[in-house]
Short mmCIF file of C-alpha atoms and ligand atoms in Angstrom, two decimals:
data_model
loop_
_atom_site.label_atom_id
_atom_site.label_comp_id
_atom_site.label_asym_id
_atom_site.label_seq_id
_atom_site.Cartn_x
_atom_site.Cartn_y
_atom_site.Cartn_z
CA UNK L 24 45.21 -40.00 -6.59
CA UNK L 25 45.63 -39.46 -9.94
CA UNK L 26 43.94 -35.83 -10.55
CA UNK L 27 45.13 -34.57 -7.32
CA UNK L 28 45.92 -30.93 -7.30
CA UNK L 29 43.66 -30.74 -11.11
CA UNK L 30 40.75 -28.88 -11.48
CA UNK L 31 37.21 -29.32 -13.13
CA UNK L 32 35.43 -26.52 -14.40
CA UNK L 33 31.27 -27.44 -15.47
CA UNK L 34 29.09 -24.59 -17.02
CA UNK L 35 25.42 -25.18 -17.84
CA UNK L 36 22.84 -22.59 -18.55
CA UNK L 37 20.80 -23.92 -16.18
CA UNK L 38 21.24 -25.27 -12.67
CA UNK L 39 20.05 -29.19 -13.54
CA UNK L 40 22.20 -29.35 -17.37
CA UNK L 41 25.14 -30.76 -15.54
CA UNK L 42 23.69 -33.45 -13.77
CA UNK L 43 22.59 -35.49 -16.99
CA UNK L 44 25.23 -34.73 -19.57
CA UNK L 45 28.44 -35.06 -16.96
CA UNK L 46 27.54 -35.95 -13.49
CA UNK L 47 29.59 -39.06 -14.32
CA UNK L 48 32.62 -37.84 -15.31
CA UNK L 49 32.75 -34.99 -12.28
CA UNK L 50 32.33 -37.87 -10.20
CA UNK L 51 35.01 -39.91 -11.58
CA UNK L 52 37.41 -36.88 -11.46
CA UNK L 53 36.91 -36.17 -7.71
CA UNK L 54 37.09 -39.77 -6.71
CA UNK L 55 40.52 -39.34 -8.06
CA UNK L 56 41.44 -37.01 -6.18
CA UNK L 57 40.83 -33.50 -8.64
CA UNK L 58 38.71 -30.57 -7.58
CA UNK L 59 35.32 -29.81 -9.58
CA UNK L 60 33.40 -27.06 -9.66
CA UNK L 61 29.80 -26.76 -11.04
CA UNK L 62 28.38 -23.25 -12.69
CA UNK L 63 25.13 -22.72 -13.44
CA UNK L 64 24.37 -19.44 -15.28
CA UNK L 65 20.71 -19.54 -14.75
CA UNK L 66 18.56 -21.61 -12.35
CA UNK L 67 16.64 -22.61 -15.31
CA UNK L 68 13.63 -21.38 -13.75
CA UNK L 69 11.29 -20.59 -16.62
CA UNK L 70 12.52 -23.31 -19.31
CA UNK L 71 13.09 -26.25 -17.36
CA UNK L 72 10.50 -26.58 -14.03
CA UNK L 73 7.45 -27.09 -15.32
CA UNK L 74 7.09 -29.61 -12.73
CA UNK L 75 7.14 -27.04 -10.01
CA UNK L 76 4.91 -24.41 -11.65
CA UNK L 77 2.29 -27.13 -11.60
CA UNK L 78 1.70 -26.61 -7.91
CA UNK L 79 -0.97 -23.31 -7.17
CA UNK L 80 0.96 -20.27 -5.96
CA UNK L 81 4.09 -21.19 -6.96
CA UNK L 82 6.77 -18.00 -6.93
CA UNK L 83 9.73 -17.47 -9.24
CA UNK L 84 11.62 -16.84 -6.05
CA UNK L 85 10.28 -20.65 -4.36
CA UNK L 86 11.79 -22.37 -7.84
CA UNK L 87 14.45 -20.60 -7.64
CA UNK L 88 15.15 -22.10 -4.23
CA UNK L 89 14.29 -25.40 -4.43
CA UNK L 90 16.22 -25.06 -7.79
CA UNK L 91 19.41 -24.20 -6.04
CA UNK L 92 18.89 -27.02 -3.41
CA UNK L 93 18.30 -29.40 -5.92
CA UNK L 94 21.21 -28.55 -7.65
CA UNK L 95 23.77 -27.75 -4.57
CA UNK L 96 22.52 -31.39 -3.54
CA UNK L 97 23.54 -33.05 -6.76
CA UNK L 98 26.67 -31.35 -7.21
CA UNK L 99 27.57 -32.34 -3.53
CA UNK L 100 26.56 -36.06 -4.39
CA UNK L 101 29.72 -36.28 -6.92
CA UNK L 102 31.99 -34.47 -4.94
CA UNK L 103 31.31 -30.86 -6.67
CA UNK L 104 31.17 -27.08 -5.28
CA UNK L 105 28.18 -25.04 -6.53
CA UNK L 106 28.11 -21.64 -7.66
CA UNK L 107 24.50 -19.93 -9.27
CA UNK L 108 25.05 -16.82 -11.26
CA UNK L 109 21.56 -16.00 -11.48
CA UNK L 110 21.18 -14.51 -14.99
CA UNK L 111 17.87 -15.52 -15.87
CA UNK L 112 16.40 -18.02 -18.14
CA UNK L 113 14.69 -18.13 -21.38
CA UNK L 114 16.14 -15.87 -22.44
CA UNK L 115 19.60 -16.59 -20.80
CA UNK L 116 21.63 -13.53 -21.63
CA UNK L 117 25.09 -13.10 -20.89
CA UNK L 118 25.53 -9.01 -20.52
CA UNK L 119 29.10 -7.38 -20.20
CA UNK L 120 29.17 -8.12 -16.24
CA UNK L 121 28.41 -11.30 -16.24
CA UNK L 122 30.94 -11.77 -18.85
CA UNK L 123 33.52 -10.10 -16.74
CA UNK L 124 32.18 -12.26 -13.83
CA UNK L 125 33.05 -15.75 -16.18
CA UNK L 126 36.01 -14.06 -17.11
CA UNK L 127 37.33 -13.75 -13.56
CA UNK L 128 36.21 -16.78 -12.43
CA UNK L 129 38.18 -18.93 -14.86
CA UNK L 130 40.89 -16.86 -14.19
CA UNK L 131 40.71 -16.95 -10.65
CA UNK L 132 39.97 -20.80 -10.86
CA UNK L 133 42.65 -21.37 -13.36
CA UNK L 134 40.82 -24.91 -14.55
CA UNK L 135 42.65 -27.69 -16.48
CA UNK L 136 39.60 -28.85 -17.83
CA UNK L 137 36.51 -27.13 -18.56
CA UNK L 138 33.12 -28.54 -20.02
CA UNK L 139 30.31 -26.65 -21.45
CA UNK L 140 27.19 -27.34 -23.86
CA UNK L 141 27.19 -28.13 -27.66
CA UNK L 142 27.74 -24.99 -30.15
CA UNK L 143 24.11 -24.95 -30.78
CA UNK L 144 20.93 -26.76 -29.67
CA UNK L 145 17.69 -25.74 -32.13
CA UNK L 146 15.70 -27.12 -29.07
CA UNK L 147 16.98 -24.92 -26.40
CA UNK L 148 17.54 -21.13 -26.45
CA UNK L 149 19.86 -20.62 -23.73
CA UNK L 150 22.12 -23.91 -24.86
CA UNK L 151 24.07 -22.59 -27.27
CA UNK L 152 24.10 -19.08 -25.91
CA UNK L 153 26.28 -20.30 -22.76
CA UNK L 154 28.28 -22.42 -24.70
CA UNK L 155 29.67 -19.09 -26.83
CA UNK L 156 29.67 -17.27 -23.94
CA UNK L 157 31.77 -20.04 -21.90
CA UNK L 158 34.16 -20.48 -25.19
CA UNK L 159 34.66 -16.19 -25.15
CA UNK L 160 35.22 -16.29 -21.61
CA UNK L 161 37.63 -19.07 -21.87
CA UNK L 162 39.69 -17.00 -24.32
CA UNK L 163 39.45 -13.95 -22.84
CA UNK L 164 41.07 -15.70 -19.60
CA UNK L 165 43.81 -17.45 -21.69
CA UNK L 166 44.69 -14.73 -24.33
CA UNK L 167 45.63 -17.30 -27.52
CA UNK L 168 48.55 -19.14 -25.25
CA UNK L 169 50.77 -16.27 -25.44
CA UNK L 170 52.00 -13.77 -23.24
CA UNK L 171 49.25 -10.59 -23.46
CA UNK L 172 48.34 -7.47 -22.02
CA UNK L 173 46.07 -8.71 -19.74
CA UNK L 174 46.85 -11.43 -16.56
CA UNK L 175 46.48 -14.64 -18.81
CA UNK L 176 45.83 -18.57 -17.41
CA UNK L 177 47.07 -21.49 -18.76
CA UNK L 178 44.58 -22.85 -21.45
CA UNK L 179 42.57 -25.11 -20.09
CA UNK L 180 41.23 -28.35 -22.26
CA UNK L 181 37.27 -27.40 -23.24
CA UNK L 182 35.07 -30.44 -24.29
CA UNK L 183 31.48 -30.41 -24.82
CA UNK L 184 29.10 -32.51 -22.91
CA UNK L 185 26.45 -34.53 -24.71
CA UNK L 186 23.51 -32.46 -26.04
CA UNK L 187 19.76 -33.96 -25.42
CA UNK L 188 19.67 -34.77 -29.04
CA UNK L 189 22.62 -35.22 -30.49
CA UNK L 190 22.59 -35.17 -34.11
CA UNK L 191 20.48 -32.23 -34.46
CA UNK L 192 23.45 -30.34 -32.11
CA UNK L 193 26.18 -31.40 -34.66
CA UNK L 194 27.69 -33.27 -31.42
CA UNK L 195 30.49 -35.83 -32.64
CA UNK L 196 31.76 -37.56 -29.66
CA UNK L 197 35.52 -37.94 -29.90
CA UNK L 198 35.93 -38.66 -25.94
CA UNK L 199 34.18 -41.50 -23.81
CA UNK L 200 34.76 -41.49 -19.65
CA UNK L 201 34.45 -44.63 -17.93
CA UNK L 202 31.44 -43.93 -15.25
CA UNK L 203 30.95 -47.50 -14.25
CA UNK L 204 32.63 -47.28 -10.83
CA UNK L 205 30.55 -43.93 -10.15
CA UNK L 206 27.25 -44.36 -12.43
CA UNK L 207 25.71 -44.93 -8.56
CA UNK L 208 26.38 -41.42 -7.79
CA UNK L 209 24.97 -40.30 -10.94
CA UNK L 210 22.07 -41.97 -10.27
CA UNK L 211 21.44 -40.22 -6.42
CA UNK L 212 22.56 -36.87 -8.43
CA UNK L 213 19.80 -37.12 -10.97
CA UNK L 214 17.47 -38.35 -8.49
CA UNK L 215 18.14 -34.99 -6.45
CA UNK L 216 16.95 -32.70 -9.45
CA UNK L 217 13.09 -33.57 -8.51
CA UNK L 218 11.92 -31.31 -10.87
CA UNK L 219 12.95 -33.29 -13.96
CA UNK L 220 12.35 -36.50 -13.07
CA UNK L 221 11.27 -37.13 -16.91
CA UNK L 222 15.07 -37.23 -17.80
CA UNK L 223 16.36 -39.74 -15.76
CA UNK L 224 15.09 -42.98 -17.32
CA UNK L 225 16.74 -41.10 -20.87
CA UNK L 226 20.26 -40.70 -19.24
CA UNK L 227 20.51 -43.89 -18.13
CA UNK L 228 19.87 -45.46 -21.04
CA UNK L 229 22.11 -42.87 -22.76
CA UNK L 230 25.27 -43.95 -20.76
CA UNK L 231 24.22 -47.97 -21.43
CA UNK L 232 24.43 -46.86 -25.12
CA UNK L 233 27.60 -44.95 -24.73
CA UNK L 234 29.44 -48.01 -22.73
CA UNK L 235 28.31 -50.37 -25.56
CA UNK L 236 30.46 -47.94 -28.01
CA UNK L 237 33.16 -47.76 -25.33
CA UNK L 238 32.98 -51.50 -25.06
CA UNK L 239 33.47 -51.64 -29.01
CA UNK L 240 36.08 -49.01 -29.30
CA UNK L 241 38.26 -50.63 -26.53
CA UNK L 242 38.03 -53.79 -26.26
CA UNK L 243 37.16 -53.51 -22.64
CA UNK L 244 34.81 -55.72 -20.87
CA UNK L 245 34.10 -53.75 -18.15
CA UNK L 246 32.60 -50.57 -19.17
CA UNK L 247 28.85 -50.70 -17.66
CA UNK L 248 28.12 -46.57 -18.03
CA UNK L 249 29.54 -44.04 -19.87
CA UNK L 250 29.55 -40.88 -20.85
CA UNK L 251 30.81 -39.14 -24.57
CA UNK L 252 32.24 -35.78 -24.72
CA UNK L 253 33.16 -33.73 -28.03
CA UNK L 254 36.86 -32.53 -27.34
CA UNK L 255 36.88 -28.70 -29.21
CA UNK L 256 41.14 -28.47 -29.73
CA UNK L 257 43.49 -30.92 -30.76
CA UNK L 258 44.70 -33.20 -27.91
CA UNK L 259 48.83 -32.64 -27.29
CA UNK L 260 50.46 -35.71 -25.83
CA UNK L 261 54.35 -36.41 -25.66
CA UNK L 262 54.28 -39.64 -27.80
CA UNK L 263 51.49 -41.93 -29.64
ZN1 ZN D 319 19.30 -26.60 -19.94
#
């Protein structure tokens, strides 16, 4: 088990963003043995489920709801705890308590890895806002790597996960995970998020696309599904 006793740390804005741009990869952690951990800082209940505020007398508290099912469901598919902060969507904003909140998670959490959204997504309001917000916290829980006046973790590696459209994000993928073995489970967890059915078809001909790159890059055969992430700090390894 190689990532026993690692963590995974996933922030979205909203409760489904995980499931298409790193459902994979969470998967592929926990079936090596790490621990992941799925955040959603809204339910996405105003931007992303039209589907369910097609149906007559729909309430913002019955999306809500199915919204957290949906999501508790797909993060339980790849072997994921759930946690909804509940901030509210379009706009999502991240107050001072709710930064404290993210603050005191990480902190509490202590990740090795944590993945968020692109810097910026002109499509999306809330994108970009949790991706600053998830980059402050992450500093304010790690100081700069030294020794501060304030309880400090150790800094945890932050990559991006892959924006809906890429080049309009300014996402450069420097980092491909195999999902081959797990691309199943991605499957069931997209399937779960019923009010976004629309996306699914587009993910999984995103991670075909991605394994043909991985394919190239390596050399490798075997890579069916895959999924690109843009790693934020230089990597440190002991030799080349
Ligand atoms: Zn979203």
């Amino acid at each position: 088990m190689i990532n026993k006793g690692r963590k995974l740390l996933v922030i979205g804005a909203h409760s489904a963003d995980f499931v298409w741009r790193c459902a994979g990869a969470t998967a592929e952690f926990t079936r090596r043995g790490g621990n992941a951990t799925v955040v959603a800082l809204s339910y996405g209940e105003r931007g992303e489920s039209g589907e369910l505020w097609k149906q007559a007398g729909q309430t913002e508290a019955n999306v809500k709801r199915i919204r957290h099912e949906e999501a508790a469901t797909a993060a339980a598919i790849v072997g994921a705890d759930f946690i909804a902060m509940d901030l509210g969507d379009y706009p999502l904003e991240i107050g001072p308590a709710a930064m404290t909140q993210l603050v005191e998670l990480i902190r509490k959490m202590a990740p090795d890895v944590i993945v968020t959204h692109a810097d910026r997504d002109p499509f999306n309001p809330d994108h970009g806002a949790a991706s600053a917000a998830v980059q402050r916290a992450r500093m304010l829980s790690t100081g700069s790597g030294v020794a501060s006046a304030f309880d400090i973790v150790k800094p945890s590696d932050l990559f991006l996960f892959e924006p809906h459209q890429t080049e309009m994000c300014g996402f450069v993928p420097t980092t491909y995970v195999d999902i081959s073995e797990v691309f199943p489970l991605k499957m069931r967890a997209m399937e779960a998020m019923k009010a976004q059915q629309y996306l699914r078809q587009h993910y999984a001909e995103r991670a075909e696309h991605r394994a043909n790159q991985a394919r190239r890059i390596t050399g490798s055969k075997d890579i069916r599904h895959a999924e690109a992430f843009q790693r934020v700090y230089p990597q440190v390894i002991d030799s080349l």
